[in-house]
Structures are given as structure tokens and as C-alpha cells.
Tab-separated table of C-alpha atoms (C1' of nucleotides) in Angstrom:
chain	number	residue	atom	x	y	z
A	27	UNK	CA	6.966	22.463	77.989
A	28	UNK	CA	6.695	19.152	76.313
A	29	UNK	CA	3.738	18.891	74.002
A	30	UNK	CA	4.436	17.565	70.530
A	31	UNK	CA	5.546	20.894	69.062
A	32	UNK	CA	8.523	21.246	71.413
A	33	UNK	CA	9.754	17.710	70.745
A	34	UNK	CA	9.618	18.252	66.983
A	35	UNK	CA	11.404	21.544	67.438
A	36	UNK	CA	14.180	19.771	69.316
A	37	UNK	CA	14.478	17.189	66.564
A	38	UNK	CA	14.833	19.958	64.020
A	39	UNK	CA	17.393	21.894	66.069
A	40	UNK	CA	19.484	18.985	67.253
A	41	UNK	CA	19.856	17.109	63.984
A	42	UNK	CA	22.524	19.453	62.559
A	43	UNK	CA	24.275	19.640	65.941
A	44	UNK	CA	24.602	15.913	66.416
A	45	UNK	CA	24.603	14.396	62.982
A	46	UNK	CA	28.165	13.193	63.155
A	47	UNK	CA	30.209	11.005	65.432
A	48	UNK	CA	29.371	11.602	69.059
A	49	UNK	CA	32.555	11.911	71.035
A	50	UNK	CA	30.780	11.219	74.293
A	51	UNK	CA	27.471	10.084	75.649
A	52	UNK	CA	27.549	10.369	79.398
A	53	UNK	CA	25.515	10.729	82.508
A	54	UNK	CA	26.974	13.494	84.662
A	55	UNK	CA	25.011	12.657	87.801
A	56	UNK	CA	25.089	8.935	87.263
A	57	UNK	CA	21.356	8.874	86.899
A	58	UNK	CA	21.453	7.193	83.518
A	59	UNK	CA	24.056	4.536	82.950
A	60	UNK	CA	22.777	1.429	81.176
A	61	UNK	CA	24.006	1.367	77.630
A	62	UNK	CA	25.114	4.987	77.449
A	63	UNK	CA	28.757	4.082	76.891
A	64	UNK	CA	27.583	1.837	74.072
A	65	UNK	CA	26.876	4.979	72.070
A	66	UNK	CA	30.225	6.710	72.566
A	67	UNK	CA	32.004	7.436	69.314
A	68	UNK	CA	29.106	6.262	67.171
A	69	UNK	CA	27.466	8.187	64.408
A	70	UNK	CA	24.056	9.689	65.108
A	71	UNK	CA	22.155	9.289	61.866
A	72	UNK	CA	19.028	11.204	62.788
A	73	UNK	CA	17.128	12.838	65.587
A	74	UNK	CA	13.524	11.843	65.089
A	75	UNK	CA	10.347	12.926	66.857
A	76	UNK	CA	7.229	10.823	67.093
A	77	UNK	CA	4.477	12.321	69.185
A	78	UNK	CA	6.114	13.402	72.430
A	79	UNK	CA	8.950	10.897	72.042
A	80	UNK	CA	12.427	11.689	70.744
A	81	UNK	CA	14.731	9.096	69.213
A	82	UNK	CA	18.418	9.495	68.460
A	83	UNK	CA	19.049	6.870	65.819
A	84	UNK	CA	22.572	5.537	65.587
A	85	UNK	CA	24.396	3.747	62.833
A	86	UNK	CA	23.835	0.063	63.371
A	87	UNK	CA	20.257	0.449	64.529
A	88	UNK	CA	20.438	1.261	68.228
A	89	UNK	CA	18.689	4.349	69.469
A	90	UNK	CA	18.524	6.565	72.502
A	91	UNK	CA	14.905	7.095	73.487
A	92	UNK	CA	13.852	10.095	75.540
A	93	UNK	CA	10.439	11.099	76.819
A	94	UNK	CA	10.419	14.370	78.718
A	95	UNK	CA	7.381	13.652	80.838
A	96	UNK	CA	6.058	16.764	82.521
A	97	UNK	CA	9.307	18.504	83.429
A	98	UNK	CA	12.162	17.342	81.261
A	99	UNK	CA	13.986	19.828	79.078
A	100	UNK	CA	16.934	20.151	76.743
A	101	UNK	CA	19.844	22.538	77.015
A	102	UNK	CA	21.836	22.844	73.793
A	103	UNK	CA	25.025	24.847	73.411
A	104	UNK	CA	28.126	25.084	71.238
A	105	UNK	CA	31.176	23.464	72.770
A	106	UNK	CA	32.974	23.806	75.026
A	107	UNK	CA	30.163	22.858	77.330
A	108	UNK	CA	29.531	24.493	80.639
A	109	UNK	CA	29.292	22.465	83.812
A	110	UNK	CA	26.087	20.429	83.832
A	111	UNK	CA	23.317	22.349	85.543
A	112	UNK	CA	20.422	20.696	87.286
A	113	UNK	CA	19.670	17.017	87.027
A	114	UNK	CA	21.262	16.063	83.735
A	115	UNK	CA	20.249	12.523	82.856
A	116	UNK	CA	22.252	12.339	79.667
A	117	UNK	CA	24.787	14.530	77.924
A	118	UNK	CA	25.448	14.144	74.206
A	119	UNK	CA	28.625	15.683	72.834
A	120	UNK	CA	29.431	16.059	69.178
A	121	UNK	CA	32.599	17.787	67.953
A	122	UNK	CA	30.662	21.054	67.823
A	123	UNK	CA	27.822	20.945	70.337
A	124	UNK	CA	26.708	19.698	73.712
A	125	UNK	CA	23.132	18.658	74.406
A	126	UNK	CA	22.058	18.124	77.993
A	127	UNK	CA	18.759	16.475	78.744
A	128	UNK	CA	17.465	17.355	82.197
A	129	UNK	CA	15.052	15.295	84.240
A	130	UNK	CA	13.350	13.249	81.546
A	131	UNK	CA	10.787	10.666	82.545
A	132	UNK	CA	12.302	8.094	80.210
A	133	UNK	CA	15.886	7.856	79.038
A	134	UNK	CA	17.011	4.513	77.660
A	135	UNK	CA	18.981	2.774	74.944
A	136	UNK	CA	16.807	0.660	72.645
A	137	UNK	CA	17.488	-1.653	69.724
A	138	UNK	CA	16.031	-0.732	66.363
A	139	UNK	CA	13.401	-3.424	66.817
A	140	UNK	CA	12.348	-2.043	70.171
A	141	UNK	CA	12.028	1.410	68.639
A	142	UNK	CA	9.816	0.054	65.867
A	143	UNK	CA	7.579	-1.675	68.384
A	144	UNK	CA	7.269	1.481	70.458
A	145	UNK	CA	6.431	3.645	67.448
A	146	UNK	CA	3.821	1.128	66.320
A	147	UNK	CA	1.946	1.779	69.560
A	148	UNK	CA	1.898	5.543	69.024
A	149	UNK	CA	-1.072	7.002	67.174
A	150	UNK	CA	-0.750	9.202	64.074
A	151	UNK	CA	1.361	12.256	64.907
A	152	UNK	CA	-0.296	15.450	63.725
A	153	UNK	CA	3.139	16.925	62.957
A	154	UNK	CA	4.262	14.124	60.676
A	155	UNK	CA	3.489	14.270	56.986
A	156	UNK	CA	2.940	10.516	56.919
A	157	UNK	CA	0.275	10.645	59.651
A	158	UNK	CA	-2.991	8.952	58.731
A	159	UNK	CA	-5.967	10.657	60.398
A	160	UNK	CA	-8.164	7.674	59.498
A	161	UNK	CA	-6.386	5.677	62.197
A	162	UNK	CA	-7.446	8.259	64.775
A	163	UNK	CA	-10.970	8.490	63.427
A	164	UNK	CA	-11.387	4.708	63.554
A	165	UNK	CA	-10.588	4.750	67.274
A	166	UNK	CA	-12.673	7.826	68.061
A	167	UNK	CA	-15.819	6.770	66.281
A	168	UNK	CA	-15.856	3.443	68.107
A	169	UNK	CA	-15.380	4.906	71.578
A	170	UNK	CA	-17.818	6.181	74.144
A	171	UNK	CA	-15.019	8.002	75.953
A	172	UNK	CA	-15.151	11.815	75.865
A	173	UNK	CA	-13.360	13.420	72.945
A	174	UNK	CA	-11.348	15.509	75.395
A	175	UNK	CA	-9.809	12.295	76.657
A	176	UNK	CA	-9.400	10.620	73.269
A	177	UNK	CA	-7.441	13.428	71.618
A	178	UNK	CA	-4.931	13.382	74.453
A	179	UNK	CA	-4.600	9.590	74.327
A	180	UNK	CA	-1.267	9.207	72.547
A	181	UNK	CA	-2.305	5.864	71.074
A	182	UNK	CA	-5.290	7.523	69.365
A	183	UNK	CA	-3.444	10.573	68.030
A	184	UNK	CA	-0.050	11.866	69.080
A	185	UNK	CA	1.335	15.256	69.974
A	186	UNK	CA	-1.653	16.894	71.664
A	187	UNK	CA	-1.305	17.805	75.337
A	188	UNK	CA	-3.576	19.478	77.835
A	189	UNK	CA	-3.286	23.027	76.520
A	190	UNK	CA	-3.708	22.175	72.857
A	191	UNK	CA	-6.704	19.924	73.517
A	192	UNK	CA	-8.396	22.636	75.551
A	193	UNK	CA	-7.722	25.354	73.009
A	194	UNK	CA	-8.462	23.415	69.831
A	195	UNK	CA	-11.741	22.003	71.137
A	196	UNK	CA	-12.770	25.556	71.950
A	197	UNK	CA	-11.654	26.879	68.561
A	198	UNK	CA	-13.666	24.196	66.817
A	199	UNK	CA	-16.664	24.558	69.135
A	200	UNK	CA	-16.565	20.964	70.309
A	201	UNK	CA	-17.629	20.177	73.857
A	202	UNK	CA	-14.860	18.149	75.544
A	203	UNK	CA	-17.348	15.687	77.021
A	204	UNK	CA	-18.796	14.761	73.636
A	205	UNK	CA	-18.555	10.974	73.356
A	206	UNK	CA	-16.190	9.931	70.597
A	207	UNK	CA	-18.881	7.947	68.805
A	208	UNK	CA	-21.170	11.005	68.868
A	209	UNK	CA	-18.613	13.269	67.199
A	210	UNK	CA	-19.488	14.362	63.678
A	211	UNK	CA	-16.963	13.493	60.999
A	212	UNK	CA	-16.802	17.138	60.017
A	213	UNK	CA	-15.906	18.133	63.579
A	214	UNK	CA	-13.109	15.577	63.647
A	215	UNK	CA	-11.757	16.824	60.336
A	216	UNK	CA	-11.709	20.377	61.649
A	217	UNK	CA	-10.020	19.280	64.875
A	218	UNK	CA	-7.345	17.400	62.971
A	219	UNK	CA	-6.664	20.207	60.512
A	220	UNK	CA	-6.485	22.798	63.276
A	221	UNK	CA	-4.147	20.575	65.274
A	222	UNK	CA	-1.782	20.273	62.334
A	223	UNK	CA	-1.849	24.023	61.715
A	224	UNK	CA	-1.434	25.101	65.339
A	225	UNK	CA	1.286	22.630	66.265
A	226	UNK	CA	3.267	23.721	63.223
A	227	UNK	CA	2.980	27.279	64.472
A	228	UNK	CA	4.132	26.011	67.852
A	229	UNK	CA	7.220	24.451	66.282
A	230	UNK	CA	8.109	27.687	64.525
A	231	UNK	CA	7.436	29.994	67.472
A	232	UNK	CA	8.768	27.559	70.109
A	233	UNK	CA	5.612	28.184	72.083
A	234	UNK	CA	1.985	27.178	72.301
A	235	UNK	CA	0.119	29.976	70.565
A	236	UNK	CA	-3.541	29.380	69.765
A	237	UNK	CA	-4.956	32.861	69.287
A	238	UNK	CA	-5.593	34.199	65.816
A	239	UNK	CA	-2.631	36.090	64.468
A	240	UNK	CA	-0.315	33.298	65.510
A	241	UNK	CA	0.710	32.579	61.941
A	242	UNK	CA	2.135	36.059	61.620
A	243	UNK	CA	3.952	35.605	64.898
A	244	UNK	CA	2.444	38.762	66.323
A	245	UNK	CA	0.556	37.069	69.127
A	246	UNK	CA	1.876	36.026	72.451
A	247	UNK	CA	2.712	39.240	74.192
A	248	UNK	CA	0.713	40.089	77.247
A	249	UNK	CA	0.489	39.719	80.991
A	250	UNK	CA	0.225	36.436	82.820
A	251	UNK	CA	1.884	33.082	82.433
A	252	UNK	CA	0.077	32.400	79.186
A	253	UNK	CA	-0.178	36.031	78.193
A	254	UNK	CA	-2.232	36.531	75.071
A	255	UNK	CA	-1.090	33.223	73.629
A	256	UNK	CA	-4.149	31.215	74.619
A	257	UNK	CA	-7.880	31.822	74.505
A	258	UNK	CA	-9.420	29.973	77.422
A	259	UNK	CA	-6.709	27.913	79.113
A	260	UNK	CA	-6.743	29.113	82.721
A	261	UNK	CA	-8.993	31.990	81.807
A	262	UNK	CA	-12.283	32.939	83.402
A	263	UNK	CA	-14.020	34.605	80.479
A	264	UNK	CA	-14.596	33.494	76.918
A	265	UNK	CA	-12.935	35.928	74.486
A	266	UNK	CA	-15.514	35.036	71.824
A	267	UNK	CA	-18.823	35.471	73.647
A	268	UNK	CA	-17.843	36.955	77.005
A	269	UNK	CA	-19.455	34.063	78.839
A	270	UNK	CA	-17.960	32.208	81.794
A	271	UNK	CA	-15.371	29.475	81.325
A	272	UNK	CA	-16.070	26.203	83.108
A	273	UNK	CA	-13.260	24.046	84.384
A	274	UNK	CA	-13.312	20.365	85.248
A	275	UNK	CA	-10.952	17.402	84.958
A	276	UNK	CA	-10.884	14.971	82.048
A	277	UNK	CA	-8.347	12.175	81.939
A	278	UNK	CA	-6.709	13.357	85.144
A	279	UNK	CA	-6.026	16.842	83.825
A	280	UNK	CA	-7.914	20.060	84.182
A	281	UNK	CA	-9.666	21.260	81.076
A	282	UNK	CA	-11.735	24.328	80.306
A	283	UNK	CA	-14.700	25.069	78.088
A	284	UNK	CA	-17.279	27.672	77.207
A	285	UNK	CA	-20.693	26.075	77.218
A	286	UNK	CA	-22.137	28.772	75.016
A	287	UNK	CA	-19.538	28.240	72.288
A	288	UNK	CA	-19.156	24.507	72.875
A	289	UNK	CA	-22.682	23.173	73.295
A	290	UNK	CA	-22.928	19.824	75.021
A	291	UNK	CA	-24.276	16.942	72.987
A	292	UNK	CA	-25.780	15.338	76.057
A	293	UNK	CA	-26.537	17.686	78.971
A	294	UNK	CA	-26.769	14.721	81.351
A	295	UNK	CA	-23.073	14.104	80.807
A	296	UNK	CA	-22.380	17.492	82.377
A	297	UNK	CA	-23.580	16.584	85.846
A	298	UNK	CA	-20.975	17.492	88.419
A	299	UNK	CA	-19.314	20.152	86.330
A	300	UNK	CA	-18.432	23.214	88.386
A	301	UNK	CA	-17.973	26.783	87.297
A	302	UNK	CA	-14.631	28.327	88.121
A	303	UNK	CA	-11.596	30.073	86.701
A	304	UNK	CA	-9.377	32.802	88.063
A	305	UNK	CA	-7.188	34.725	85.590
A	306	UNK	CA	-8.987	36.815	83.130
B	4	DT	C1'	6.424	24.335	102.940
B	5	DT	C1'	2.446	23.559	99.882
B	6	DG	C1'	0.226	22.865	95.893
B	7	DA	C1'	-0.167	22.707	91.109
B	8	DT	C1'	1.600	21.057	86.752
B	9	DT	C1'	2.223	21.730	78.864
B	10	DG	C1'	2.666	13.615	81.251
B	11	DT	C1'	2.038	8.702	81.653
B	12	DT	C1'	0.912	4.292	83.666
B	13	DA	C1'	-1.245	1.012	86.766
B	14	DC	C1'	-4.892	-0.477	89.367
B	15	DC	C1'	-9.594	-0.944	91.021
B	16	DG	C1'	-14.562	-1.082	90.685
B	17	DG	C1'	-18.879	-0.629	88.173
C	25	DT	C1'	-13.952	-5.217	77.923
C	26	DC	C1'	-14.669	-0.655	78.457
C	27	DC	C1'	-14.525	3.406	81.050
C	28	DG	C1'	-14.076	6.670	85.010
C	29	DG	C1'	-11.668	7.633	89.103
C	30	DT	C1'	-7.619	7.583	91.725
C	31	DA	C1'	-2.862	7.220	93.014
C	32	DA	C1'	1.873	7.151	92.026
C	33	DC	C1'	6.018	8.918	89.999
C	34	DA	C1'	8.743	12.966	88.794
C	35	DA	C1'	11.035	17.894	88.946
C	36	DT	C1'	10.172	22.625	89.162
C	37	DC	C1'	8.243	26.869	90.448
C	38	DA	C1'	5.079	30.238	92.470
DNA sequence: TTGATTGTTACCGG
DNA sequence: TCCGGTAACAATCA
């Protein structure tokens, strides 16, 4: 679940639940202990998302930092809380709500300074109003790395995961193997704007929806794991031109593209690419 | 049981 | 130094 949209959605949902004194911060399975007790009875001032990171900021400056990794998830409920289910790393209890965080990759207490340092290393977050796309462009235009890798590099720009990169590159007709320095400024601007628009839809719908009609919330129903919510992710056929979808790994994750709609800048760079795809 | 995965980091070699 | 490839870690589910 965790691309940027779901983290921002959690920040939005959890702020009113937790923005008061926390009566308990605990670790039901003993999997997260260091510093947790430090937060008991303290006031949570804000729940803040930055890229795929979530920070619970406490009065006095300390913060609880959580990164969900590939599998982590939140379970929020009004009190009284049920028994913890699954591998709960940390449980936050306010007078009104309980928030369980299951199986996160990172779960730690940081000082305010440590939080600032961490955030400084994160690229501009497409979901934050204060994000500066020029920071991302400066990195991209200097790099020979493929754009499909750069947009998922959280230090270049933050919030985009494998599905969004695949879908937005297709929507904007950008071949994922285009070297960053070969990308036109106009293409970057379109990628950025579409990222902002689609991730905001994702926050509102609590789901990755990249097909047209998403704004109205009418998309998303359909067979298959991704139903009609995505265009080419794990699909075999391009919904725009009917051509075949290629799949190949970039940055350790499988991506997809339609060569007809996303013409390669340098055909030589495509050596080794294999046709595939199942679904469809 | 196996394999894949909406993520990230470290390491190695060219 | 940069970049591509690979492995490792992690939890869940088909």
C-alpha cells in the first residue's frame, strides 16, 4: 500500500485522533521498545507526512518516525481498542482512539534535530504545497540514469512508487529508459503536474487510481487486483493504442511501457528488453 | 511451500 | 564518481 498518497492520507486521518495527550505508546509484541515509553503522556502536536515517511511530532521536539516499507500498515479505531492483531510494532493510544502500526520497516524515536536532518535528505514531495520542483529538475537534468529510476529515487522527488511511476510515464508518453539529461523540460513539467494531480486523487480515494475519470471517483471498479484503476501496470495490452505492453526491471522493480506510445529516445538503450505481460 | 511484491539500502564491478 | 546489477531484509498473500 505505501506510496506517498497513503502516507499523506494517514497523516490527515490520524491528526484529529491523536492531537492530544497520548495516554500510552507501547509495543504489544515487544518488537519496538527503545524510547517508546519516553512518549507516554506527552502531547502529539502533529502527524506529518514527508514522502513515504510519517512523523508524529511531540511537544518538546521529539518525534516518532515510521516508514512502512513494502508491507507496513496502520489500523485505526475508536477506543476501546481490540486486541492487537498481527505484528504490531507500536500502538498509540489517545483518550479517543487507538492506532496500531503493523510491520513497519522503520519505527524509531528521533530528536527534532534528527528529524530535520532526515527530511533534508528527502526530495521535494509532490503532495506538499511547499515542494520545489526545481530541486528535482536540477538532479534529473544532470543525470544519465533512466528517468524511470530517477522519479522513484526519494532523494530526487518523493512520494512516487512503482505503480505511479509506471502509470504517469505512460500517461505522459515518456519512455522509462530516457536518460534524465535527455528529458525535455516540458516532459518533466508534465510529469510533475500529473504526479501532483494523481497523488491527490489517491489521497482522496485511498487508492492508486490513474485512469481518466479518477477525479470524479467513478473509476476503479473492475476485475483483477488492479481492476480498472490502472492503465498498463501488470497489463498486457495498451488501452490507448492496443499495442503490446513490454515489461522489464528498472531500479530493482518491474516496470511496464508501451513502445508505441512511449517512444524510446535511444533505441540502443532498449537492448535486452523482453516482451511480456499476463493480465489483460 | 514458492514466488512475487505499491520499498530501501549496501555492496561490487565497470 | 557515477551507474547498473544484485542481494538482503521484511511481512503478506496468492
